[in-house]
Amino acid sequence: MASSSQPTSKVILITGCSSGIGFATADLLAQSGHTVYATARREESVAKLSDWSNSFSGRAIADRLDVTDPATIQNVVGRIKSEQNRIDCVVNNAGYGQAGPIEEVSLDAWRRQFETNVFGVAAVNQQILPMMRNQKFGRVINVSSVVAHLSLPMMGPYCASKHALDAMSVALRVELAPFGVDVVLIEPGPVETEFRPNVDENLESSAEQDGPYTRLAKAMDKYWNRSFGKTAAKPIAVARAIQKAVEAKRPKTRYRITAPAKFVPHLVSHLSDRLLDRIIHWQLRLK
Ligand SMILES: NC(=O)c1ccc[n+]([C@@H]2O[C@H](COP(=O)([O-])OP(=O)(O)OC[C@H]3O[C@@H](n4cnc5c(N)ncnc54)[C@H](OP(=O)(O)O)[C@@H]3O)[C@@H](O)[C@H]2O)c1
């Protein structure tokens, strides 16, 4: 149902470009001839992006966008409207992982997690969709995760946020099909970015306490140390998948990057919940 008359050089907005997947994607897409609005929430990140953008002679534009701050979203979307008069793709990439046991993570931390990973995506999309519907083409690319399929202990808030993002994206896909707008989910497994050091910080603080979940937090910490390095992809691998989602005439609904991202959804659909629980216990080396 997506439109077939889309221009080959796209106008693309990307959130969360200060590091990791967002920056790799902005760089790859700008190098491939697209016009990229690479955004970040902190002024110092925007300044670095501005330096980077200089080599693209106007095709890469750095701007400030905090997905939890509606005024910054409005500014950037308004700018794209007046400078380009169209927007072909939005890559909702900004996000972070709130770790910790469900019982102990403060409700404020829960809310912050959803404000960024879920409501932030809804807020950006709400600003952009009227333009995409009117022009009768567009592509919404939401960066989800393998944990949208299988929740991990001590990562409950993050996993819940990606499950919510998945649900929102599936509903949106059907809602937007009549308007020629595609919705794509990007589902990476582990990727070497700033994501993990940030998660480690709140996981370590749970592991250090002498509390009811300390043993589980330590087991999870060790599991990540054992498994992350073995399977982690570089951000460019995710950027290449996003490029496919941007450029394909008819994109897939989901792009899965890394081996775990490919096999976990199959395990989940074929194994019972109890068996999956046992596999997680075994992986964490818990008796
Ligand atoms: N790395 C992984 O293993 C992995 C796996 C699956 C999915 N993902 C997903 O991939 C996406 C990108 O993460 P990454 O791995 O590239 O990690 P990253 O290097 O930490 O990048 C995350 C980006 O999101 C930005 N961000 C956070 N809150 C924001 C907000 N309120 N407004 C705007 N930007 C905000 C960060 O900005 P600051 O620099 O200002 O914090 C940073 O630019 C996330 O959605 C993450 O959930 C990552």
Short mmCIF file of C-alpha atoms and ligand atoms in Angstrom, two decimals:
data_model
loop_
_atom_site.label_atom_id
_atom_site.label_comp_id
_atom_site.label_asym_id
_atom_site.label_seq_id
_atom_site.Cartn_x
_atom_site.Cartn_y
_atom_site.Cartn_z
CA MET A 1 0.00 0.00 0.00
CA ALA A 2 3.03 2.29 0.34
CA SER A 3 3.41 4.82 -2.45
CA SER A 4 5.54 3.88 -5.44
CA SER A 5 6.50 7.43 -6.46
CA GLN A 6 8.84 8.25 -3.59
CA PRO A 7 11.95 10.30 -4.38
CA THR A 8 15.24 8.31 -4.29
CA SER A 9 17.06 10.87 -2.15
CA LYS A 10 15.11 11.01 1.09
CA VAL A 11 14.57 13.65 3.75
CA ILE A 12 15.11 11.87 7.07
CA LEU A 13 14.79 12.92 10.71
CA ILE A 14 16.75 10.85 13.24
CA THR A 15 16.53 11.17 17.03
CA GLY A 16 19.33 10.35 19.49
CA CYS A 17 22.33 10.96 17.22
CA SER A 18 24.89 11.86 19.90
CA SER A 19 26.35 8.33 19.81
CA GLY A 20 25.84 4.68 18.90
CA ILE A 21 23.21 3.58 16.41
CA GLY A 22 21.82 7.10 15.86
CA PHE A 23 25.15 8.59 14.87
CA ALA A 24 26.16 5.59 12.71
CA THR A 25 22.81 5.83 10.90
CA ALA A 26 23.01 9.59 10.35
CA ASP A 27 26.53 9.22 8.97
CA LEU A 28 25.69 6.30 6.67
CA LEU A 29 22.51 7.90 5.31
CA ALA A 30 24.18 11.28 4.72
CA GLN A 31 27.09 9.55 2.97
CA SER A 32 24.56 7.71 0.80
CA GLY A 33 23.15 10.99 -0.53
CA HIS A 34 20.12 11.48 1.68
CA THR A 35 19.26 14.71 3.50
CA VAL A 36 19.57 13.96 7.20
CA TYR A 37 18.32 15.98 10.15
CA ALA A 38 20.54 14.51 12.87
CA THR A 39 19.25 15.50 16.27
CA ALA A 40 20.45 15.21 19.86
CA ARG A 41 19.10 16.43 23.17
CA ARG A 42 22.23 18.07 24.65
CA GLU A 43 23.71 21.32 23.30
CA GLU A 44 27.26 19.90 23.39
CA SER A 45 26.14 16.91 21.29
CA VAL A 46 24.49 19.27 18.78
CA ALA A 47 27.76 21.22 18.57
CA LYS A 48 29.68 18.01 17.78
CA LEU A 49 27.07 17.03 15.20
CA SER A 50 27.38 20.47 13.61
CA ASP A 51 31.14 19.90 13.15
CA TRP A 52 30.42 16.49 11.61
CA SER A 53 27.73 17.91 9.32
CA ASN A 54 30.12 20.42 7.73
CA SER A 55 31.51 17.87 5.30
CA PHE A 56 28.10 17.12 3.75
CA SER A 57 27.50 20.48 2.08
CA GLY A 58 24.04 21.10 3.50
CA ARG A 59 22.74 17.51 3.31
CA ALA A 60 23.37 16.87 7.02
CA ILE A 61 21.72 19.26 9.46
CA ALA A 62 22.33 19.13 13.21
CA ASP A 63 19.61 20.32 15.57
CA ARG A 64 18.45 19.96 19.14
CA LEU A 65 15.59 17.57 19.84
CA ASP A 66 14.72 16.07 23.21
CA VAL A 67 11.91 13.57 22.71
CA THR A 68 10.51 14.49 26.15
CA ASP A 69 10.34 18.19 25.26
CA PRO A 70 7.47 18.92 22.81
CA ALA A 71 8.77 22.41 21.92
CA THR A 72 12.05 20.98 20.58
CA ILE A 73 10.13 18.44 18.47
CA GLN A 74 7.90 21.19 17.08
CA ASN A 75 10.93 23.35 16.22
CA VAL A 76 12.68 20.64 14.24
CA VAL A 77 9.55 19.44 12.43
CA GLY A 78 8.65 23.07 11.58
CA ARG A 79 12.16 23.59 10.26
CA ILE A 80 11.97 20.50 8.03
CA LYS A 81 8.59 21.66 6.71
CA SER A 82 9.87 25.10 5.78
CA GLU A 83 13.26 23.95 4.43
CA GLN A 84 12.20 20.79 2.57
CA ASN A 85 8.41 20.93 2.32
CA ARG A 86 8.34 17.15 2.83
CA ILE A 87 9.62 14.43 5.14
CA ASP A 88 10.19 10.92 3.87
CA CYS A 89 11.38 9.04 6.96
CA VAL A 90 11.62 9.42 10.69
CA VAL A 91 13.99 7.15 12.61
CA ASN A 92 12.84 7.02 16.22
CA ASN A 93 16.10 5.89 17.73
CA ALA A 94 16.49 7.83 21.02
CA GLY A 95 16.25 5.54 24.01
CA TYR A 96 17.97 4.10 27.03
CA GLY A 97 17.72 1.08 29.33
CA GLN A 98 16.40 1.38 32.87
CA ALA A 99 17.64 -1.65 34.81
CA GLY A 100 16.83 -2.90 38.29
CA PRO A 101 14.29 -5.16 40.00
CA ILE A 102 10.65 -4.25 39.29
CA GLU A 103 9.98 -3.96 43.02
CA GLU A 104 12.76 -1.48 43.66
CA VAL A 105 12.91 0.78 40.60
CA SER A 106 11.31 4.07 41.67
CA LEU A 107 8.10 5.05 39.91
CA ASP A 108 9.84 8.23 38.77
CA ALA A 109 12.47 6.12 37.03
CA TRP A 110 9.69 3.99 35.47
CA ARG A 111 7.98 7.13 34.20
CA ARG A 112 11.20 8.55 32.78
CA GLN A 113 11.79 5.28 30.92
CA PHE A 114 8.36 5.41 29.30
CA GLU A 115 8.57 9.19 28.69
CA THR A 116 11.61 8.60 26.48
CA ASN A 117 11.21 5.13 24.94
CA VAL A 118 7.43 5.15 24.39
CA PHE A 119 5.76 8.56 24.78
CA GLY A 120 8.76 10.22 23.12
CA VAL A 121 8.18 8.13 20.00
CA ALA A 122 4.44 8.89 20.07
CA ALA A 123 5.17 12.61 20.46
CA VAL A 124 7.57 12.73 17.49
CA ASN A 125 5.20 10.68 15.33
CA GLN A 126 2.21 12.87 16.18
CA GLN A 127 4.09 15.91 14.87
CA ILE A 128 5.23 14.22 11.69
CA LEU A 129 2.27 12.09 10.62
CA PRO A 130 0.01 14.90 9.37
CA MET A 131 2.73 15.82 6.87
CA MET A 132 3.28 12.20 5.80
CA ARG A 133 -0.47 11.56 5.41
CA ASN A 134 -0.93 14.73 3.33
CA GLN A 135 1.95 13.92 1.00
CA LYS A 136 0.67 10.29 0.84
CA PHE A 137 4.04 8.72 1.51
CA GLY A 138 6.42 8.31 4.38
CA ARG A 139 8.20 5.78 6.53
CA VAL A 140 8.21 5.54 10.31
CA ILE A 141 11.18 3.49 11.50
CA ASN A 142 11.08 2.64 15.20
CA VAL A 143 14.21 1.25 16.86
CA SER A 144 12.93 -1.47 19.15
CA SER A 145 14.92 -4.45 20.48
CA VAL A 146 14.96 -8.23 20.77
CA VAL A 147 13.68 -7.66 24.33
CA ALA A 148 10.34 -6.63 22.82
CA HIS A 149 9.89 -10.41 22.45
CA LEU A 150 11.44 -11.76 25.65
CA SER A 151 11.76 -9.85 28.92
CA LEU A 152 14.92 -10.28 30.93
CA PRO A 153 15.03 -10.15 34.74
CA MET A 154 16.53 -6.93 36.16
CA MET A 155 15.65 -5.19 32.88
CA GLY A 156 11.89 -5.04 33.42
CA PRO A 157 11.30 -1.31 32.79
CA TYR A 158 13.36 -1.34 29.60
CA CYS A 159 11.77 -4.56 28.30
CA ALA A 160 8.28 -3.25 29.13
CA SER A 161 9.02 -0.06 27.19
CA LYS A 162 10.11 -1.99 24.09
CA HIS A 163 7.07 -4.31 24.33
CA ALA A 164 4.93 -1.15 24.40
CA LEU A 165 6.79 0.30 21.43
CA ASP A 166 6.20 -2.93 19.50
CA ALA A 167 2.47 -2.85 20.27
CA MET A 168 2.24 0.80 19.29
CA SER A 169 4.08 0.17 16.02
CA VAL A 170 1.86 -2.74 14.97
CA ALA A 171 -1.30 -0.66 15.54
CA LEU A 172 0.27 2.28 13.70
CA ARG A 173 1.26 0.08 10.75
CA VAL A 174 -2.37 -0.83 10.09
CA GLU A 175 -3.65 2.70 10.77
CA LEU A 176 -1.23 4.27 8.28
CA ALA A 177 -1.34 1.72 5.46
CA PRO A 178 -4.27 3.45 3.67
CA PHE A 179 -2.19 6.67 3.54
CA GLY A 180 0.87 5.09 1.90
CA VAL A 181 2.92 5.39 5.08
CA ASP A 182 4.98 2.36 6.16
CA VAL A 183 5.91 1.47 9.73
CA VAL A 184 9.05 -0.58 10.31
CA LEU A 185 10.51 -2.07 13.48
CA ILE A 186 14.28 -2.38 13.86
CA GLU A 187 15.07 -5.15 16.34
CA PRO A 188 18.74 -5.34 17.31
CA GLY A 189 20.23 -7.77 19.79
CA PRO A 190 23.27 -6.51 21.70
CA VAL A 191 25.13 -3.62 20.03
CA GLU A 192 28.39 -1.99 21.17
CA THR A 193 27.25 1.55 22.04
CA GLU A 194 26.88 3.75 25.11
CA PHE A 195 23.71 1.79 25.90
CA ARG A 196 25.36 -0.91 27.97
CA PRO A 197 27.65 1.28 30.13
CA ASN A 198 24.53 3.30 30.99
CA VAL A 199 22.57 0.16 31.90
CA ASP A 200 25.53 -1.16 33.89
CA GLU A 201 25.45 1.89 36.10
CA ASN A 202 21.97 1.17 37.46
CA LEU A 203 22.48 -2.61 37.42
CA GLU A 204 25.68 -2.30 39.44
CA SER A 205 23.99 -0.14 42.05
CA SER A 206 21.36 -2.92 42.48
CA ALA A 207 24.12 -5.53 42.63
CA GLU A 208 26.08 -3.66 45.27
CA GLN A 209 23.19 -3.40 47.74
CA ASP A 210 22.74 -6.25 50.17
CA GLY A 211 19.08 -6.72 49.28
CA PRO A 212 16.67 -9.43 48.20
CA TYR A 213 17.62 -9.07 44.51
CA THR A 214 21.39 -8.69 44.88
CA ARG A 215 22.12 -12.27 43.85
CA LEU A 216 19.98 -11.96 40.71
CA ALA A 217 21.49 -8.58 39.84
CA LYS A 218 25.02 -10.04 40.15
CA ALA A 219 24.05 -13.05 38.03
CA MET A 220 22.60 -10.75 35.36
CA ASP A 221 25.71 -8.57 35.46
CA LYS A 222 27.95 -11.63 34.94
CA TYR A 223 25.68 -12.97 32.20
CA TRP A 224 25.98 -9.69 30.30
CA ASN A 225 29.75 -9.73 30.71
CA ARG A 226 29.89 -13.31 29.37
CA SER A 227 27.42 -12.99 26.52
CA PHE A 228 27.46 -9.36 25.32
CA GLY A 229 30.93 -9.44 23.77
CA LYS A 230 30.30 -12.74 22.00
CA THR A 231 27.19 -11.67 20.11
CA ALA A 232 27.32 -7.86 20.03
CA ALA A 233 27.17 -6.12 16.67
CA LYS A 234 28.77 -2.82 15.72
CA PRO A 235 26.37 0.13 15.33
CA ILE A 236 27.05 0.18 11.58
CA ALA A 237 25.31 -3.21 11.25
CA VAL A 238 22.11 -1.65 12.61
CA ALA A 239 22.64 1.46 10.47
CA ARG A 240 22.80 -0.75 7.37
CA ALA A 241 19.50 -2.41 8.30
CA ILE A 242 17.94 1.03 8.78
CA GLN A 243 19.30 2.06 5.38
CA LYS A 244 17.53 -0.95 3.85
CA ALA A 245 14.32 0.07 5.60
CA VAL A 246 14.71 3.60 4.23
CA GLU A 247 15.55 2.66 0.65
CA ALA A 248 13.56 -0.56 -0.02
CA LYS A 249 10.63 -0.11 -2.36
CA ARG A 250 8.59 -2.26 -0.03
CA PRO A 251 10.34 -2.53 3.34
CA LYS A 252 10.04 -5.52 5.65
CA THR A 253 7.92 -4.90 8.73
CA ARG A 254 10.82 -6.00 10.98
CA TYR A 255 14.59 -6.05 10.57
CA ARG A 256 16.43 -8.29 13.06
CA ILE A 257 20.12 -7.72 13.66
CA THR A 258 22.43 -10.24 15.43
CA ALA A 259 21.85 -13.97 15.97
CA PRO A 260 19.90 -13.59 19.25
CA ALA A 261 17.53 -11.10 17.61
CA LYS A 262 16.83 -13.68 14.92
CA PHE A 263 16.30 -16.81 17.04
CA VAL A 264 14.71 -15.44 20.24
CA PRO A 265 11.31 -14.60 18.63
CA HIS A 266 11.15 -18.19 17.29
CA LEU A 267 11.96 -19.64 20.72
CA VAL A 268 9.26 -17.49 22.29
CA SER A 269 6.62 -18.63 19.83
CA HIS A 270 7.51 -22.33 20.14
CA LEU A 271 8.41 -22.88 23.81
CA SER A 272 6.24 -22.69 26.88
CA ASP A 273 6.67 -19.85 29.39
CA ARG A 274 7.97 -22.32 32.02
CA LEU A 275 10.58 -23.68 29.66
CA LEU A 276 11.70 -20.15 28.72
CA ASP A 277 11.97 -19.30 32.44
CA ARG A 278 14.17 -22.38 32.93
CA ILE A 279 16.39 -21.40 29.98
CA ILE A 280 16.85 -17.92 31.48
CA HIS A 281 17.72 -19.46 34.89
CA TRP A 282 20.20 -21.77 33.18
CA GLN A 283 21.73 -18.90 31.17
CA LEU A 284 22.14 -16.86 34.37
CA ARG A 285 23.65 -19.92 36.10
CA LEU A 286 21.02 -19.71 38.85
CA LYS A 287 20.22 -22.92 40.72
N1 LIG B 1 22.95 -1.09 22.22
C1 LIG B 1 22.13 -2.13 22.31
O1 LIG B 1 22.52 -3.22 22.75
C2 LIG B 1 20.70 -1.99 21.81
C3 LIG B 1 19.99 -3.16 21.51
C4 LIG B 1 18.67 -3.06 21.06
C5 LIG B 1 18.09 -1.82 20.91
N2 LIG B 1 18.80 -0.70 21.21
C6 LIG B 1 18.12 0.59 21.04
O2 LIG B 1 18.86 1.39 20.14
C7 LIG B 1 18.56 2.77 20.35
C8 LIG B 1 19.86 3.56 20.35
O3 LIG B 1 20.65 3.17 21.44
P1 LIG B 1 22.23 2.94 21.33
O4 LIG B 1 22.48 1.51 21.54
O5 LIG B 1 22.78 3.60 20.14
O6 LIG B 1 22.71 3.66 22.69
P2 LIG B 1 23.40 5.07 22.95
O7 LIG B 1 24.73 5.10 22.32
O8 LIG B 1 23.30 5.25 24.44
O9 LIG B 1 22.45 6.12 22.21
C9 LIG B 1 21.19 6.48 22.73
C10 LIG B 1 20.84 7.83 22.19
O10 LIG B 1 19.54 8.19 22.69
C11 LIG B 1 19.64 9.53 23.17
N3 LIG B 1 18.59 9.90 24.08
C12 LIG B 1 18.30 9.40 25.29
N4 LIG B 1 17.26 10.07 25.82
C13 LIG B 1 16.88 11.00 24.93
C14 LIG B 1 15.87 12.00 24.86
N5 LIG B 1 15.04 12.21 25.88
N6 LIG B 1 15.77 12.77 23.74
C15 LIG B 1 16.62 12.60 22.70
N7 LIG B 1 17.61 11.71 22.71
C16 LIG B 1 17.73 10.91 23.80
C17 LIG B 1 21.02 9.60 23.79
O11 LIG B 1 21.38 10.94 24.04
P3 LIG B 1 22.41 11.36 25.24
O12 LIG B 1 23.79 11.14 24.69
O13 LIG B 1 22.09 12.79 25.48
O14 LIG B 1 22.09 10.47 26.40
C18 LIG B 1 21.81 8.93 22.68
O15 LIG B 1 22.00 9.82 21.62
C19 LIG B 1 17.78 2.82 21.67
O16 LIG B 1 16.40 3.00 21.40
C20 LIG B 1 18.04 1.46 22.29
O17 LIG B 1 16.98 1.07 23.14
C21 LIG B 1 20.09 -0.75 21.65
#
